[in-house]
């Protein structure tokens, strides 16, 4: 297996994984596949695919300027591959952006709805136009192919070659504009970007680093294709590019440090903080080390030295983009961000596709100064009789196997939230908090309710009452539930619902303990967990919205002593062993549901209970409705409406509740 | 063991199942493509469709071979019937599919599944023994050929005990783990070994029919290669 086949096999594997994540991303949305949040809306895809992608494709305009504007013809061999890389790089940027945009089908909106004061608008327009220009610049290479040898296409080809310079100049202008504007994006965030990175010079730094990186990218690309194809590029031309890159990097270092010094921020770089360490590390990898290497003649004339220098600069400039976009960008405390594996797969997969496209073009078109290099060596002359058989499918078998393998590994690793459509984000239900309070009858037959700080006296005309504060999903929209009052209502010995306004005075929080009678509590507390009485709502309805499964299979396997016990629940061995075909819980657990509760026990109960919200509404609303219907004289119709429980919050409620939470 | 079982039933199962489906699909696509290439190369698009269809059916249900190799063919047919029907139409498997994906289809009665299970396990062991005991088959076989019938019989045999925990000598969870892991292995190996015949077998008749189509001028080319252009065939 040749190097190229090995590389391509790996790339196809990554593309397979990309296919799976792509389906997940566009089917389930950003939340299902990324670790992005409102606090960290820009992540890997912005920092790598867009910011770094644009910078990594800077070789196109740099080389176009070198060869066609400054007429340095000895670098001609680099120009075509550099333009191809730029074209594929910008395509990758746009594809990456489609993944990152919440509404990717709106990507064309900047054209019709321009925001003329936005740096991002300028970037969007420049990237669109420059991608078009790159396509035009690269078109002659495609049109050279014998497949397009038609009169009309030949005419277009000639026209493009004649006016090539116009497009080359347009490309350079557009690149200069948006390479720097990517830096301008962060000018609006002086408070959030670390001062070692924030500077009014950000656009200039972005542009200069992109030029240095562009030159180094061209070198890397020639190294890699030399490694893959066995090409040789004159080492003198390579050394020349290396030296040019070193000067650009020197300018970058001077600008970066000089700017800090002029603005009086240089001391921060020596403060010994983590940020200072990162700053120096990034600057060394980007510029200090590679530039020093390139200034030494024997190093820049050796392939290893130049590979090392260019590799370091690539890492460093990508790191610079990451630092400004993610690492050195302040976020609310606790809102950390690290990309999910699926985000990483998308970034790697798009690069893999671009590399595969690059290899395809170089194998079939005249990209290098040498003729296209076919993947397989030309067939040796064979005896005539053998030519009857077709040539084998080549490495297609290996590539397709890699594709299948990548796809399946990614599929198996997909998180459950992607595969299971109705799986809501878990919101564990918060147990109710017991607080002291008061109640006061109102003329409309309802009551005012209030929370008391510990030790605070009851307001005039009100009755003390033990309350529960309900906020199952902790969204601060609380329901104050008068527990003692309901205890009294459903009271002992079937004294259910004998509440009249005149009896309000007899309510007190101390009386509730004695009044919690035998049958009364079961009205609402319809189920008891093992060895419990009056289990709290949230102990079974454990999630705010999702169904809770209370059944513990393993506990039953242990309790029923293994395999012989299976038939206790799975009585009929001819049926599949599912929840629906098993013996209901109530068959053995006679006291699980209480007979005299408002909710009548279901004989088919198998351990699935509704979410907290549904349970609360189901019980409270239904009971209120029934009481209004049965006793219209005692209760106003209002009792069965939302506002009875969900009342406008009292402004000082947080302060009143605080001491209880501290206890 | 809980973690291992969850892994074998969760991500590992998904991986093996998807690998089986896509891997088999890859074989079908590559083979179809190869057939098309060979057909185009031969320059003879005509195919005896009716005869091909009949030959395919005869090889898919080789009842007529029972007369020649009664023991071998009979055992093999019994083995294949169980291996194909039980995993696909077991009520428990369908219930798992309904829970995970919502897809349901009619199930075999559990008693029929039990009978088929026992028959196919016995047939699997018999296939192994027959292959080992006859000199002709022994000399044709590689190690994997001996292993595959036993490997395919393993999830079936363990599946029987999972269905009947009362008969299980080892314990439900250990048995379930072996069942799931061995089934995962079989699914993983399907596109990589001879088990691929599960999807490619129906095409073999077409393949061999087209494989023996020669280009129109192949006779003269053979003659040229042999240096006997002047001689009559």
PDB file of N, CA and C in Angstrom, chain A residues 256-330:
ATOM      1  N   UNK A 256       3.365  43.065  17.403  1.00  0.00           N
ATOM      2  CA  UNK A 256       2.671  42.538  18.583  1.00  0.00           C
ATOM      3  C   UNK A 256       3.297  43.104  19.855  1.00  0.00           C
ATOM      4  N   UNK A 257       4.648  42.993  19.932  1.00  0.00           N
ATOM      5  CA  UNK A 257       5.312  43.442  21.151  1.00  0.00           C
ATOM      6  C   UNK A 257       5.333  44.967  21.218  1.00  0.00           C
ATOM      7  N   UNK A 258       5.584  45.617  20.060  1.00  0.00           N
ATOM      8  CA  UNK A 258       5.636  47.069  20.038  1.00  0.00           C
ATOM      9  C   UNK A 258       4.311  47.679  20.459  1.00  0.00           C
ATOM     10  N   UNK A 259       3.230  47.083  19.996  1.00  0.00           N
ATOM     11  CA  UNK A 259       1.905  47.578  20.348  1.00  0.00           C
ATOM     12  C   UNK A 259       1.660  47.472  21.849  1.00  0.00           C
ATOM     13  N   UNK A 260       2.040  46.306  22.424  1.00  0.00           N
ATOM     14  CA  UNK A 260       1.886  46.134  23.878  1.00  0.00           C
ATOM     15  C   UNK A 260       2.698  47.169  24.625  1.00  0.00           C
ATOM     16  N   UNK A 261       3.941  47.378  24.149  1.00  0.00           N
ATOM     17  CA  UNK A 261       4.835  48.316  24.835  1.00  0.00           C
ATOM     18  C   UNK A 261       4.279  49.741  24.761  1.00  0.00           C
ATOM     19  N   UNK A 262       3.814  50.137  23.567  1.00  0.00           N
ATOM     20  CA  UNK A 262       3.307  51.506  23.398  1.00  0.00           C
ATOM     21  C   UNK A 262       2.068  51.741  24.246  1.00  0.00           C
ATOM     22  N   UNK A 263       1.248  50.723  24.387  1.00  0.00           N
ATOM     23  CA  UNK A 263       0.033  50.901  25.171  1.00  0.00           C
ATOM     24  C   UNK A 263       0.256  50.627  26.657  1.00  0.00           C
ATOM     25  N   UNK A 264       1.529  50.345  27.008  1.00  0.00           N
ATOM     26  CA  UNK A 264       1.868  50.171  28.416  1.00  0.00           C
ATOM     27  C   UNK A 264       1.354  48.881  29.008  1.00  0.00           C
ATOM     28  N   UNK A 265       1.122  47.867  28.149  1.00  0.00           N
ATOM     29  CA  UNK A 265       0.591  46.603  28.657  1.00  0.00           C
ATOM     30  C   UNK A 265       1.654  45.508  28.685  1.00  0.00           C
ATOM     31  N   UNK A 266       2.904  45.867  28.312  1.00  0.00           N
ATOM     32  CA  UNK A 266       3.927  44.828  28.181  1.00  0.00           C
ATOM     33  C   UNK A 266       4.210  44.146  29.516  1.00  0.00           C
ATOM     34  N   UNK A 267       4.033  44.886  30.618  1.00  0.00           N
ATOM     35  CA  UNK A 267       4.300  44.314  31.941  1.00  0.00           C
ATOM     36  C   UNK A 267       3.433  43.081  32.189  1.00  0.00           C
ATOM     37  N   UNK A 268       2.220  43.093  31.604  1.00  0.00           N
ATOM     38  CA  UNK A 268       1.321  41.955  31.799  1.00  0.00           C
ATOM     39  C   UNK A 268       1.930  40.661  31.274  1.00  0.00           C
ATOM     40  N   UNK A 269       2.760  40.792  30.216  1.00  0.00           N
ATOM     41  CA  UNK A 269       3.359  39.607  29.622  1.00  0.00           C
ATOM     42  C   UNK A 269       4.420  38.995  30.540  1.00  0.00           C
ATOM     43  N   UNK A 270       4.868  39.775  31.521  1.00  0.00           N
ATOM     44  CA  UNK A 270       5.876  39.241  32.450  1.00  0.00           C
ATOM     45  C   UNK A 270       5.295  39.046  33.841  1.00  0.00           C
ATOM     46  N   UNK A 271       3.955  39.017  33.921  1.00  0.00           N
ATOM     47  CA  UNK A 271       3.313  38.951  35.227  1.00  0.00           C
ATOM     48  C   UNK A 271       3.325  37.548  35.810  1.00  0.00           C
ATOM     49  N   UNK A 272       3.769  36.576  35.007  1.00  0.00           N
ATOM     50  CA  UNK A 272       3.825  35.211  35.528  1.00  0.00           C
ATOM     51  C   UNK A 272       2.476  34.530  35.633  1.00  0.00           C
ATOM     52  N   UNK A 273       1.463  35.093  34.981  1.00  0.00           N
ATOM     53  CA  UNK A 273       0.143  34.453  35.015  1.00  0.00           C
ATOM     54  C   UNK A 273       0.057  33.381  33.931  1.00  0.00           C
ATOM     55  N   UNK A 274      -1.047  32.609  33.980  1.00  0.00           N
ATOM     56  CA  UNK A 274      -1.278  31.608  32.948  1.00  0.00           C
ATOM     57  C   UNK A 274      -1.409  32.247  31.586  1.00  0.00           C
ATOM     58  N   UNK A 275      -2.116  33.404  31.544  1.00  0.00           N
ATOM     59  CA  UNK A 275      -2.317  34.091  30.271  1.00  0.00           C
ATOM     60  C   UNK A 275      -0.975  34.520  29.685  1.00  0.00           C
ATOM     61  N   UNK A 276      -0.066  34.998  30.563  1.00  0.00           N
ATOM     62  CA  UNK A 276       1.251  35.429  30.081  1.00  0.00           C
ATOM     63  C   UNK A 276       2.016  34.237  29.511  1.00  0.00           C
ATOM     64  N   UNK A 277       1.936  33.094  30.185  1.00  0.00           N
ATOM     65  CA  UNK A 277       2.595  31.884  29.691  1.00  0.00           C
ATOM     66  C   UNK A 277       2.064  31.502  28.323  1.00  0.00           C
ATOM     67  N   UNK A 278       0.719  31.553  28.219  1.00  0.00           N
ATOM     68  CA  UNK A 278       0.090  31.207  26.935  1.00  0.00           C
ATOM     69  C   UNK A 278       0.543  32.165  25.842  1.00  0.00           C
ATOM     70  N   UNK A 279       0.614  33.460  26.209  1.00  0.00           N
ATOM     71  CA  UNK A 279       1.026  34.483  25.252  1.00  0.00           C
ATOM     72  C   UNK A 279       2.404  34.166  24.688  1.00  0.00           C
ATOM     73  N   UNK A 280       3.353  33.893  25.589  1.00  0.00           N
ATOM     74  CA  UNK A 280       4.727  33.639  25.118  1.00  0.00           C
ATOM     75  C   UNK A 280       4.813  32.329  24.359  1.00  0.00           C
ATOM     76  N   UNK A 281       4.084  31.324  24.823  1.00  0.00           N
ATOM     77  CA  UNK A 281       4.099  30.038  24.123  1.00  0.00           C
ATOM     78  C   UNK A 281       3.584  30.214  22.694  1.00  0.00           C
ATOM     79  N   UNK A 282       2.436  30.919  22.610  1.00  0.00           N
ATOM     80  CA  UNK A 282       1.825  31.126  21.293  1.00  0.00           C
ATOM     81  C   UNK A 282       2.766  31.913  20.381  1.00  0.00           C
ATOM     82  N   UNK A 283       3.370  32.969  20.930  1.00  0.00           N
ATOM     83  CA  UNK A 283       4.242  33.815  20.108  1.00  0.00           C
ATOM     84  C   UNK A 283       5.489  33.045  19.665  1.00  0.00           C
ATOM     85  N   UNK A 284       6.018  32.182  20.566  1.00  0.00           N
ATOM     86  CA  UNK A 284       7.206  31.405  20.194  1.00  0.00           C
ATOM     87  C   UNK A 284       6.875  30.437  19.081  1.00  0.00           C
ATOM     88  N   UNK A 285       5.763  29.730  19.230  1.00  0.00           N
ATOM     89  CA  UNK A 285       5.412  28.724  18.226  1.00  0.00           C
ATOM     90  C   UNK A 285       5.070  29.395  16.903  1.00  0.00           C
ATOM     91  N   UNK A 286       4.354  30.514  16.975  1.00  0.00           N
ATOM     92  CA  UNK A 286       3.950  31.191  15.741  1.00  0.00           C
ATOM     93  C   UNK A 286       5.150  31.761  15.013  1.00  0.00           C
ATOM     94  N   UNK A 287       5.966  32.503  15.742  1.00  0.00           N
ATOM     95  CA  UNK A 287       6.929  33.348  15.048  1.00  0.00           C
ATOM     96  C   UNK A 287       8.362  33.204  15.558  1.00  0.00           C
ATOM     97  N   UNK A 288       8.585  33.299  16.852  1.00  0.00           N
ATOM     98  CA  UNK A 288       9.968  33.425  17.343  1.00  0.00           C
ATOM     99  C   UNK A 288      10.825  32.252  16.890  1.00  0.00           C
ATOM    100  N   UNK A 289      10.356  31.017  17.108  1.00  0.00           N
ATOM    101  CA  UNK A 289      11.167  29.845  16.756  1.00  0.00           C
ATOM    102  C   UNK A 289      11.249  29.667  15.241  1.00  0.00           C
ATOM    103  N   UNK A 290      10.107  29.645  14.515  1.00  0.00           N
ATOM    104  CA  UNK A 290      10.215  29.422  13.068  1.00  0.00           C
ATOM    105  C   UNK A 290      11.021  30.499  12.358  1.00  0.00           C
ATOM    106  N   UNK A 291      10.870  31.754  12.816  1.00  0.00           N
ATOM    107  CA  UNK A 291      11.602  32.827  12.156  1.00  0.00           C
ATOM    108  C   UNK A 291      13.100  32.671  12.387  1.00  0.00           C
ATOM    109  N   UNK A 292      13.473  32.287  13.629  1.00  0.00           N
ATOM    110  CA  UNK A 292      14.901  32.073  13.891  1.00  0.00           C
ATOM    111  C   UNK A 292      15.429  30.943  13.016  1.00  0.00           C
ATOM    112  N   UNK A 293      14.628  29.864  12.889  1.00  0.00           N
ATOM    113  CA  UNK A 293      15.068  28.737  12.062  1.00  0.00           C
ATOM    114  C   UNK A 293      15.289  29.183  10.616  1.00  0.00           C
ATOM    115  N   UNK A 294      14.347  30.012  10.106  1.00  0.00           N
ATOM    116  CA  UNK A 294      14.414  30.369   8.694  1.00  0.00           C
ATOM    117  C   UNK A 294      15.522  31.365   8.396  1.00  0.00           C
ATOM    118  N   UNK A 295      15.956  32.113   9.420  1.00  0.00           N
ATOM    119  CA  UNK A 295      17.038  33.068   9.171  1.00  0.00           C
ATOM    120  C   UNK A 295      18.382  32.359   9.040  1.00  0.00           C
ATOM    121  N   UNK A 296      18.463  31.085   9.473  1.00  0.00           N
ATOM    122  CA  UNK A 296      19.719  30.333   9.346  1.00  0.00           C
ATOM    123  C   UNK A 296      19.722  29.623   8.004  1.00  0.00           C
ATOM    124  N   UNK A 297      20.690  29.953   7.146  1.00  0.00           N
ATOM    125  CA  UNK A 297      20.657  29.448   5.777  1.00  0.00           C
ATOM    126  C   UNK A 297      20.625  27.921   5.695  1.00  0.00           C
ATOM    127  N   UNK A 298      21.533  27.176   6.370  1.00  0.00           N
ATOM    128  CA  UNK A 298      21.488  25.701   6.191  1.00  0.00           C
ATOM    129  C   UNK A 298      20.150  25.109   6.626  1.00  0.00           C
ATOM    130  N   UNK A 299      19.530  25.729   7.648  1.00  0.00           N
ATOM    131  CA  UNK A 299      18.253  25.187   8.110  1.00  0.00           C
ATOM    132  C   UNK A 299      17.188  25.388   7.050  1.00  0.00           C
ATOM    133  N   UNK A 300      17.109  26.612   6.489  1.00  0.00           N
ATOM    134  CA  UNK A 300      16.025  26.858   5.537  1.00  0.00           C
ATOM    135  C   UNK A 300      16.265  26.152   4.216  1.00  0.00           C
ATOM    136  N   UNK A 301      17.501  25.714   3.966  1.00  0.00           N
ATOM    137  CA  UNK A 301      17.728  24.971   2.736  1.00  0.00           C
ATOM    138  C   UNK A 301      17.507  23.473   2.923  1.00  0.00           C
ATOM    139  N   UNK A 302      17.342  23.021   4.192  1.00  0.00           N
ATOM    140  CA  UNK A 302      17.072  21.599   4.410  1.00  0.00           C
ATOM    141  C   UNK A 302      15.569  21.385   4.498  1.00  0.00           C
ATOM    142  N   UNK A 303      15.150  20.239   4.004  1.00  0.00           N
ATOM    143  CA  UNK A 303      13.718  19.982   4.001  1.00  0.00           C
ATOM    144  C   UNK A 303      13.176  19.856   5.426  1.00  0.00           C
ATOM    145  N   UNK A 304      13.931  19.165   6.301  1.00  0.00           N
ATOM    146  CA  UNK A 304      13.453  18.945   7.664  1.00  0.00           C
ATOM    147  C   UNK A 304      13.283  20.271   8.396  1.00  0.00           C
ATOM    148  N   UNK A 305      14.315  21.141   8.260  1.00  0.00           N
ATOM    149  CA  UNK A 305      14.260  22.428   8.963  1.00  0.00           C
ATOM    150  C   UNK A 305      13.070  23.254   8.519  1.00  0.00           C
ATOM    151  N   UNK A 306      12.844  23.287   7.219  1.00  0.00           N
ATOM    152  CA  UNK A 306      11.751  24.089   6.687  1.00  0.00           C
ATOM    153  C   UNK A 306      10.396  23.492   7.071  1.00  0.00           C
ATOM    154  N   UNK A 307      10.312  22.149   7.065  1.00  0.00           N
ATOM    155  CA  UNK A 307       9.058  21.500   7.486  1.00  0.00           C
ATOM    156  C   UNK A 307       8.751  21.858   8.922  1.00  0.00           C
ATOM    157  N   UNK A 308       9.790  21.812   9.770  1.00  0.00           N
ATOM    158  CA  UNK A 308       9.590  22.118  11.186  1.00  0.00           C
ATOM    159  C   UNK A 308       9.106  23.552  11.352  1.00  0.00           C
ATOM    160  N   UNK A 309       9.810  24.482  10.680  1.00  0.00           N
ATOM    161  CA  UNK A 309       9.439  25.894  10.819  1.00  0.00           C
ATOM    162  C   UNK A 309       8.014  26.130  10.350  1.00  0.00           C
ATOM    163  N   UNK A 310       7.655  25.576   9.166  1.00  0.00           N
ATOM    164  CA  UNK A 310       6.315  25.855   8.641  1.00  0.00           C
ATOM    165  C   UNK A 310       5.251  25.183   9.502  1.00  0.00           C
ATOM    166  N   UNK A 311       5.536  23.968   9.962  1.00  0.00           N
ATOM    167  CA  UNK A 311       4.580  23.285  10.839  1.00  0.00           C
ATOM    168  C   UNK A 311       4.310  24.082  12.092  1.00  0.00           C
ATOM    169  N   UNK A 312       5.378  24.638  12.706  1.00  0.00           N
ATOM    170  CA  UNK A 312       5.214  25.418  13.937  1.00  0.00           C
ATOM    171  C   UNK A 312       4.361  26.657  13.687  1.00  0.00           C
ATOM    172  N   UNK A 313       4.638  27.359  12.591  1.00  0.00           N
ATOM    173  CA  UNK A 313       3.856  28.572  12.320  1.00  0.00           C
ATOM    174  C   UNK A 313       2.380  28.235  12.140  1.00  0.00           C
ATOM    175  N   UNK A 314       2.107  27.125  11.431  1.00  0.00           N
ATOM    176  CA  UNK A 314       0.701  26.746  11.230  1.00  0.00           C
ATOM    177  C   UNK A 314       0.029  26.525  12.586  1.00  0.00           C
ATOM    178  N   UNK A 315       0.676  25.717  13.437  1.00  0.00           N
ATOM    179  CA  UNK A 315       0.126  25.473  14.778  1.00  0.00           C
ATOM    180  C   UNK A 315      -0.077  26.787  15.521  1.00  0.00           C
ATOM    181  N   UNK A 316       0.941  27.659  15.428  1.00  0.00           N
ATOM    182  CA  UNK A 316       0.914  28.905  16.193  1.00  0.00           C
ATOM    183  C   UNK A 316      -0.194  29.840  15.740  1.00  0.00           C
ATOM    184  N   UNK A 317      -0.355  30.027  14.426  1.00  0.00           N
ATOM    185  CA  UNK A 317      -1.366  30.978  13.964  1.00  0.00           C
ATOM    186  C   UNK A 317      -2.766  30.426  14.235  1.00  0.00           C
ATOM    187  N   UNK A 318      -2.940  29.104  14.040  1.00  0.00           N
ATOM    188  CA  UNK A 318      -4.229  28.513  14.414  1.00  0.00           C
ATOM    189  C   UNK A 318      -4.469  28.743  15.912  1.00  0.00           C
ATOM    190  N   UNK A 319      -3.401  28.570  16.703  1.00  0.00           N
ATOM    191  CA  UNK A 319      -3.503  28.812  18.149  1.00  0.00           C
ATOM    192  C   UNK A 319      -3.882  30.259  18.443  1.00  0.00           C
ATOM    193  N   UNK A 320      -3.321  31.211  17.677  1.00  0.00           N
ATOM    194  CA  UNK A 320      -3.651  32.628  17.863  1.00  0.00           C
ATOM    195  C   UNK A 320      -5.138  32.852  17.617  1.00  0.00           C
ATOM    196  N   UNK A 321      -5.696  32.231  16.567  1.00  0.00           N
ATOM    197  CA  UNK A 321      -7.129  32.354  16.286  1.00  0.00           C
ATOM    198  C   UNK A 321      -7.949  31.744  17.425  1.00  0.00           C
ATOM    199  N   UNK A 322      -7.504  30.599  17.914  1.00  0.00           N
ATOM    200  CA  UNK A 322      -8.221  29.941  19.031  1.00  0.00           C
ATOM    201  C   UNK A 322      -8.176  30.821  20.275  1.00  0.00           C
ATOM    202  N   UNK A 323      -6.992  31.427  20.525  1.00  0.00           N
ATOM    203  CA  UNK A 323      -6.845  32.236  21.745  1.00  0.00           C
ATOM    204  C   UNK A 323      -7.798  33.420  21.710  1.00  0.00           C
ATOM    205  N   UNK A 324      -7.826  34.138  20.557  1.00  0.00           N
ATOM    206  CA  UNK A 324      -8.696  35.318  20.525  1.00  0.00           C
ATOM    207  C   UNK A 324     -10.175  34.917  20.539  1.00  0.00           C
ATOM    208  N   UNK A 325     -10.507  33.801  19.860  1.00  0.00           N
ATOM    209  CA  UNK A 325     -11.931  33.467  19.745  1.00  0.00           C
ATOM    210  C   UNK A 325     -12.462  32.706  20.948  1.00  0.00           C
ATOM    211  N   UNK A 326     -11.634  31.903  21.609  1.00  0.00           N
ATOM    212  CA  UNK A 326     -12.148  31.050  22.688  1.00  0.00           C
ATOM    213  C   UNK A 326     -11.384  31.225  23.999  1.00  0.00           C
ATOM    214  N   UNK A 327     -10.047  30.984  23.949  1.00  0.00           N
ATOM    215  CA  UNK A 327      -9.310  30.800  25.203  1.00  0.00           C
ATOM    216  C   UNK A 327      -9.209  32.096  26.003  1.00  0.00           C
ATOM    217  N   UNK A 328      -8.822  33.188  25.316  1.00  0.00           N
ATOM    218  CA  UNK A 328      -8.596  34.437  26.051  1.00  0.00           C
ATOM    219  C   UNK A 328      -9.855  35.281  26.127  1.00  0.00           C
ATOM    220  N   UNK A 329     -10.993  34.681  25.790  1.00  0.00           N
ATOM    221  CA  UNK A 329     -12.252  35.410  25.740  1.00  0.00           C
ATOM    222  C   UNK A 329     -13.018  35.112  27.023  1.00  0.00           C
ATOM    223  N   UNK A 330     -13.316  36.148  27.810  1.00  0.00           N
ATOM    224  CA  UNK A 330     -13.908  35.927  29.130  1.00  0.00           C
ATOM    225  C   UNK A 330     -15.359  35.479  28.997  1.00  0.00           C
TER     226      UNK A 330
END
